[in-house]
């Protein structure tokens, strides 16, 4: 779907489906290409005459968040997050002083939000293409927060889950699933933070004082999100290590008990093996109290070893 919003030289806002349908010369032109078809993709080259490399970046394989500078426009790649799947969605922006084209293969709630803001804007004389881009970027970054907060809540809930009768295996499995989600959103937020930082510190586009303040606001949100993600990853690593250590501790205790039992029964097995041999001539073999004597020796050995192990605090 293609939708076009433009403001003419009289600051009147008009909306049409295609830029071919404009009835006056635009002072500002915004074309939003949402889930475009192959035929609609031709608009990028045949109407706007964008560079083939930027068209290839937008149309083909998903790119990392980045920017490229061309002769008469700038090309940006932003990553939003799908509200249902938590997967990154690419939003490409072609921009110069008069024109802004947003291109995305999936429906974007963030672009819809900015579109509605521009439609209901009271003073169109102050509208600019950079404002549209910054508002879109801000909406994308703000949409990270629900996912970051949700993952952080899951991390803090592990302390309560520990008191519930849940197996260690289940908790460790949930911890690894949570770390996978944190890694997924980290791969989206970190490149976006780097891109915004380069926008602030570089000389990509001339920024007014108001725009710099707005961009600093976006950068602060990204820094906070990255810190929350890194903190959650550290906590999940600690939780994972604690559960693994606890599991190892339990296993060591089990092995220690089994080892003690084995050590106790070793001399008893030796005695039983000796007197179980089929020889006719053996000391005490025909003794009247031989059976009782062997039992007494075995009991003395058993209780003696148990007392020794207890004194050593082995169990």
mmCIF file with all atom_site columns, C-alpha atoms in Angstrom, residues 89-185:
data_model
loop_
_atom_site.group_PDB
_atom_site.id
_atom_site.type_symbol
_atom_site.label_atom_id
_atom_site.label_alt_id
_atom_site.label_comp_id
_atom_site.label_asym_id
_atom_site.label_entity_id
_atom_site.label_seq_id
_atom_site.pdbx_PDB_ins_code
_atom_site.Cartn_x
_atom_site.Cartn_y
_atom_site.Cartn_z
_atom_site.occupancy
_atom_site.B_iso_or_equiv
_atom_site.pdbx_formal_charge
_atom_site.auth_seq_id
_atom_site.auth_comp_id
_atom_site.auth_asym_id
_atom_site.auth_atom_id
_atom_site.pdbx_PDB_model_num
ATOM 1  C CA . UNK A 1 89  ? 11.266 -5.151  11.524 1.00 0.00 ? 89  UNK A CA 1
ATOM 2  C CA . UNK A 1 90  ? 13.190 -2.928  9.149  1.00 0.00 ? 90  UNK A CA 1
ATOM 3  C CA . UNK A 1 91  ? 11.996 0.606   8.392  1.00 0.00 ? 91  UNK A CA 1
ATOM 4  C CA . UNK A 1 92  ? 13.946 2.405   5.674  1.00 0.00 ? 92  UNK A CA 1
ATOM 5  C CA . UNK A 1 93  ? 13.897 6.178   5.312  1.00 0.00 ? 93  UNK A CA 1
ATOM 6  C CA . UNK A 1 94  ? 14.919 8.206   2.244  1.00 0.00 ? 94  UNK A CA 1
ATOM 7  C CA . UNK A 1 95  ? 15.127 11.879  3.188  1.00 0.00 ? 95  UNK A CA 1
ATOM 8  C CA . UNK A 1 96  ? 16.182 15.316  1.976  1.00 0.00 ? 96  UNK A CA 1
ATOM 9  C CA . UNK A 1 97  ? 14.917 18.830  2.684  1.00 0.00 ? 97  UNK A CA 1
ATOM 10 C CA . UNK A 1 98  ? 11.660 18.389  0.770  1.00 0.00 ? 98  UNK A CA 1
ATOM 11 C CA . UNK A 1 99  ? 11.068 14.651  0.492  1.00 0.00 ? 99  UNK A CA 1
ATOM 12 C CA . UNK A 1 100 ? 10.793 11.767  2.966  1.00 0.00 ? 100 UNK A CA 1
ATOM 13 C CA . UNK A 1 101 ? 9.952  8.210   1.906  1.00 0.00 ? 101 UNK A CA 1
ATOM 14 C CA . UNK A 1 102 ? 9.340  5.534   4.531  1.00 0.00 ? 102 UNK A CA 1
ATOM 15 C CA . UNK A 1 103 ? 9.622  1.981   3.265  1.00 0.00 ? 103 UNK A CA 1
ATOM 16 C CA . UNK A 1 104 ? 8.702  -1.108  5.329  1.00 0.00 ? 104 UNK A CA 1
ATOM 17 C CA . UNK A 1 105 ? 7.757  -4.634  4.295  1.00 0.00 ? 105 UNK A CA 1
ATOM 18 C CA . UNK A 1 106 ? 5.543  -5.161  7.351  1.00 0.00 ? 106 UNK A CA 1
ATOM 19 C CA . UNK A 1 107 ? 2.790  -2.973  8.727  1.00 0.00 ? 107 UNK A CA 1
ATOM 20 C CA . UNK A 1 108 ? 4.281  -0.453  11.159 1.00 0.00 ? 108 UNK A CA 1
ATOM 21 C CA . UNK A 1 109 ? 2.421  0.881   14.185 1.00 0.00 ? 109 UNK A CA 1
ATOM 22 C CA . UNK A 1 110 ? 5.176  3.452   14.691 1.00 0.00 ? 110 UNK A CA 1
ATOM 23 C CA . UNK A 1 111 ? 4.755  4.952   11.211 1.00 0.00 ? 111 UNK A CA 1
ATOM 24 C CA . UNK A 1 112 ? 0.967  4.981   11.654 1.00 0.00 ? 112 UNK A CA 1
ATOM 25 C CA . UNK A 1 113 ? 1.397  6.922   14.887 1.00 0.00 ? 113 UNK A CA 1
ATOM 26 C CA . UNK A 1 114 ? 3.538  9.598   13.217 1.00 0.00 ? 114 UNK A CA 1
ATOM 27 C CA . UNK A 1 115 ? 1.207  9.714   10.214 1.00 0.00 ? 115 UNK A CA 1
ATOM 28 C CA . UNK A 1 116 ? -1.747 10.528  12.471 1.00 0.00 ? 116 UNK A CA 1
ATOM 29 C CA . UNK A 1 117 ? 0.319  13.130  14.298 1.00 0.00 ? 117 UNK A CA 1
ATOM 30 C CA . UNK A 1 118 ? 1.106  14.901  11.037 1.00 0.00 ? 118 UNK A CA 1
ATOM 31 C CA . UNK A 1 119 ? -2.532 14.798  9.911  1.00 0.00 ? 119 UNK A CA 1
ATOM 32 C CA . UNK A 1 120 ? -3.712 16.438  13.143 1.00 0.00 ? 120 UNK A CA 1
ATOM 33 C CA . UNK A 1 121 ? -0.842 18.904  13.313 1.00 0.00 ? 121 UNK A CA 1
ATOM 34 C CA . UNK A 1 122 ? -2.209 22.414  13.819 1.00 0.00 ? 122 UNK A CA 1
ATOM 35 C CA . UNK A 1 123 ? 0.619  24.442  12.315 1.00 0.00 ? 123 UNK A CA 1
ATOM 36 C CA . UNK A 1 124 ? 1.821  22.974  9.031  1.00 0.00 ? 124 UNK A CA 1
ATOM 37 C CA . UNK A 1 125 ? 4.213  25.837  8.382  1.00 0.00 ? 125 UNK A CA 1
ATOM 38 C CA . UNK A 1 126 ? 6.717  24.364  10.856 1.00 0.00 ? 126 UNK A CA 1
ATOM 39 C CA . UNK A 1 127 ? 6.513  20.818  9.525  1.00 0.00 ? 127 UNK A CA 1
ATOM 40 C CA . UNK A 1 128 ? 9.716  19.399  8.060  1.00 0.00 ? 128 UNK A CA 1
ATOM 41 C CA . UNK A 1 129 ? 11.070 16.132  6.748  1.00 0.00 ? 129 UNK A CA 1
ATOM 42 C CA . UNK A 1 130 ? 13.559 15.877  9.622  1.00 0.00 ? 130 UNK A CA 1
ATOM 43 C CA . UNK A 1 131 ? 10.643 16.197  12.075 1.00 0.00 ? 131 UNK A CA 1
ATOM 44 C CA . UNK A 1 132 ? 8.941  13.214  10.442 1.00 0.00 ? 132 UNK A CA 1
ATOM 45 C CA . UNK A 1 133 ? 12.133 11.172  10.634 1.00 0.00 ? 133 UNK A CA 1
ATOM 46 C CA . UNK A 1 134 ? 12.833 12.054  14.282 1.00 0.00 ? 134 UNK A CA 1
ATOM 47 C CA . UNK A 1 135 ? 9.236  11.367  15.326 1.00 0.00 ? 135 UNK A CA 1
ATOM 48 C CA . UNK A 1 136 ? 9.419  7.982   13.604 1.00 0.00 ? 136 UNK A CA 1
ATOM 49 C CA . UNK A 1 137 ? 12.722 7.203   15.311 1.00 0.00 ? 137 UNK A CA 1
ATOM 50 C CA . UNK A 1 138 ? 11.313 8.269   18.678 1.00 0.00 ? 138 UNK A CA 1
ATOM 51 C CA . UNK A 1 139 ? 8.221  6.075   18.224 1.00 0.00 ? 139 UNK A CA 1
ATOM 52 C CA . UNK A 1 140 ? 10.438 3.109   17.325 1.00 0.00 ? 140 UNK A CA 1
ATOM 53 C CA . UNK A 1 141 ? 12.650 3.565   20.389 1.00 0.00 ? 141 UNK A CA 1
ATOM 54 C CA . UNK A 1 142 ? 9.718  4.124   22.759 1.00 0.00 ? 142 UNK A CA 1
ATOM 55 C CA . UNK A 1 143 ? 8.197  0.873   21.531 1.00 0.00 ? 143 UNK A CA 1
ATOM 56 C CA . UNK A 1 144 ? 11.244 -1.011  22.884 1.00 0.00 ? 144 UNK A CA 1
ATOM 57 C CA . UNK A 1 145 ? 10.304 -0.190  26.475 1.00 0.00 ? 145 UNK A CA 1
ATOM 58 C CA . UNK A 1 146 ? 7.352  -2.626  26.885 1.00 0.00 ? 146 UNK A CA 1
ATOM 59 C CA . UNK A 1 147 ? 9.565  -5.538  25.841 1.00 0.00 ? 147 UNK A CA 1
ATOM 60 C CA . UNK A 1 148 ? 12.478 -4.459  28.030 1.00 0.00 ? 148 UNK A CA 1
ATOM 61 C CA . UNK A 1 149 ? 10.201 -3.979  31.063 1.00 0.00 ? 149 UNK A CA 1
ATOM 62 C CA . UNK A 1 150 ? 8.495  -7.314  30.445 1.00 0.00 ? 150 UNK A CA 1
ATOM 63 C CA . UNK A 1 151 ? 11.811 -9.168  30.326 1.00 0.00 ? 151 UNK A CA 1
ATOM 64 C CA . UNK A 1 152 ? 13.047 -7.340  33.422 1.00 0.00 ? 152 UNK A CA 1
ATOM 65 C CA . UNK A 1 153 ? 9.876  -8.351  35.319 1.00 0.00 ? 153 UNK A CA 1
ATOM 66 C CA . UNK A 1 154 ? 10.470 -11.982 34.323 1.00 0.00 ? 154 UNK A CA 1
ATOM 67 C CA . UNK A 1 155 ? 14.004 -11.781 35.695 1.00 0.00 ? 155 UNK A CA 1
ATOM 68 C CA . UNK A 1 156 ? 12.849 -10.382 39.050 1.00 0.00 ? 156 UNK A CA 1
ATOM 69 C CA . UNK A 1 157 ? 10.087 -12.984 39.270 1.00 0.00 ? 157 UNK A CA 1
ATOM 70 C CA . UNK A 1 158 ? 12.663 -15.794 39.425 1.00 0.00 ? 158 UNK A CA 1
ATOM 71 C CA . UNK A 1 159 ? 13.228 -15.036 43.106 1.00 0.00 ? 159 UNK A CA 1
ATOM 72 C CA . UNK A 1 160 ? 9.558  -15.767 43.793 1.00 0.00 ? 160 UNK A CA 1
ATOM 73 C CA . UNK A 1 161 ? 9.620  -18.815 41.536 1.00 0.00 ? 161 UNK A CA 1
ATOM 74 C CA . UNK A 1 162 ? 12.440 -20.240 43.621 1.00 0.00 ? 162 UNK A CA 1
ATOM 75 C CA . UNK A 1 163 ? 10.126 -20.617 46.633 1.00 0.00 ? 163 UNK A CA 1
ATOM 76 C CA . UNK A 1 164 ? 7.602  -22.548 44.539 1.00 0.00 ? 164 UNK A CA 1
ATOM 77 C CA . UNK A 1 165 ? 7.965  -26.298 44.142 1.00 0.00 ? 165 UNK A CA 1
ATOM 78 C CA . UNK A 1 166 ? 9.479  -26.240 40.639 1.00 0.00 ? 166 UNK A CA 1
ATOM 79 C CA . UNK A 1 167 ? 12.295 -28.485 39.490 1.00 0.00 ? 167 UNK A CA 1
ATOM 80 C CA . UNK A 1 168 ? 15.740 -27.040 38.911 1.00 0.00 ? 168 UNK A CA 1
ATOM 81 C CA . UNK A 1 169 ? 15.687 -28.327 35.333 1.00 0.00 ? 169 UNK A CA 1
ATOM 82 C CA . UNK A 1 170 ? 12.561 -26.289 34.529 1.00 0.00 ? 170 UNK A CA 1
ATOM 83 C CA . UNK A 1 171 ? 14.016 -23.108 36.065 1.00 0.00 ? 171 UNK A CA 1
ATOM 84 C CA . UNK A 1 172 ? 17.309 -23.491 34.199 1.00 0.00 ? 172 UNK A CA 1
ATOM 85 C CA . UNK A 1 173 ? 15.437 -24.067 30.943 1.00 0.00 ? 173 UNK A CA 1
ATOM 86 C CA . UNK A 1 174 ? 13.335 -20.936 31.534 1.00 0.00 ? 174 UNK A CA 1
ATOM 87 C CA . UNK A 1 175 ? 16.507 -18.988 32.340 1.00 0.00 ? 175 UNK A CA 1
ATOM 88 C CA . UNK A 1 176 ? 18.091 -19.957 29.018 1.00 0.00 ? 176 UNK A CA 1
ATOM 89 C CA . UNK A 1 177 ? 14.870 -19.028 27.169 1.00 0.00 ? 177 UNK A CA 1
ATOM 90 C CA . UNK A 1 178 ? 14.904 -15.642 28.883 1.00 0.00 ? 178 UNK A CA 1
ATOM 91 C CA . UNK A 1 179 ? 18.540 -15.058 27.967 1.00 0.00 ? 179 UNK A CA 1
ATOM 92 C CA . UNK A 1 180 ? 17.682 -15.886 24.362 1.00 0.00 ? 180 UNK A CA 1
ATOM 93 C CA . UNK A 1 181 ? 14.952 -13.204 24.380 1.00 0.00 ? 181 UNK A CA 1
ATOM 94 C CA . UNK A 1 182 ? 17.358 -10.717 25.953 1.00 0.00 ? 182 UNK A CA 1
ATOM 95 C CA . UNK A 1 183 ? 19.953 -11.466 23.298 1.00 0.00 ? 183 UNK A CA 1
ATOM 96 C CA . UNK A 1 184 ? 17.340 -10.990 20.572 1.00 0.00 ? 184 UNK A CA 1
ATOM 97 C CA . UNK A 1 185 ? 16.286 -7.530  21.763 1.00 0.00 ? 185 UNK A CA 1
#
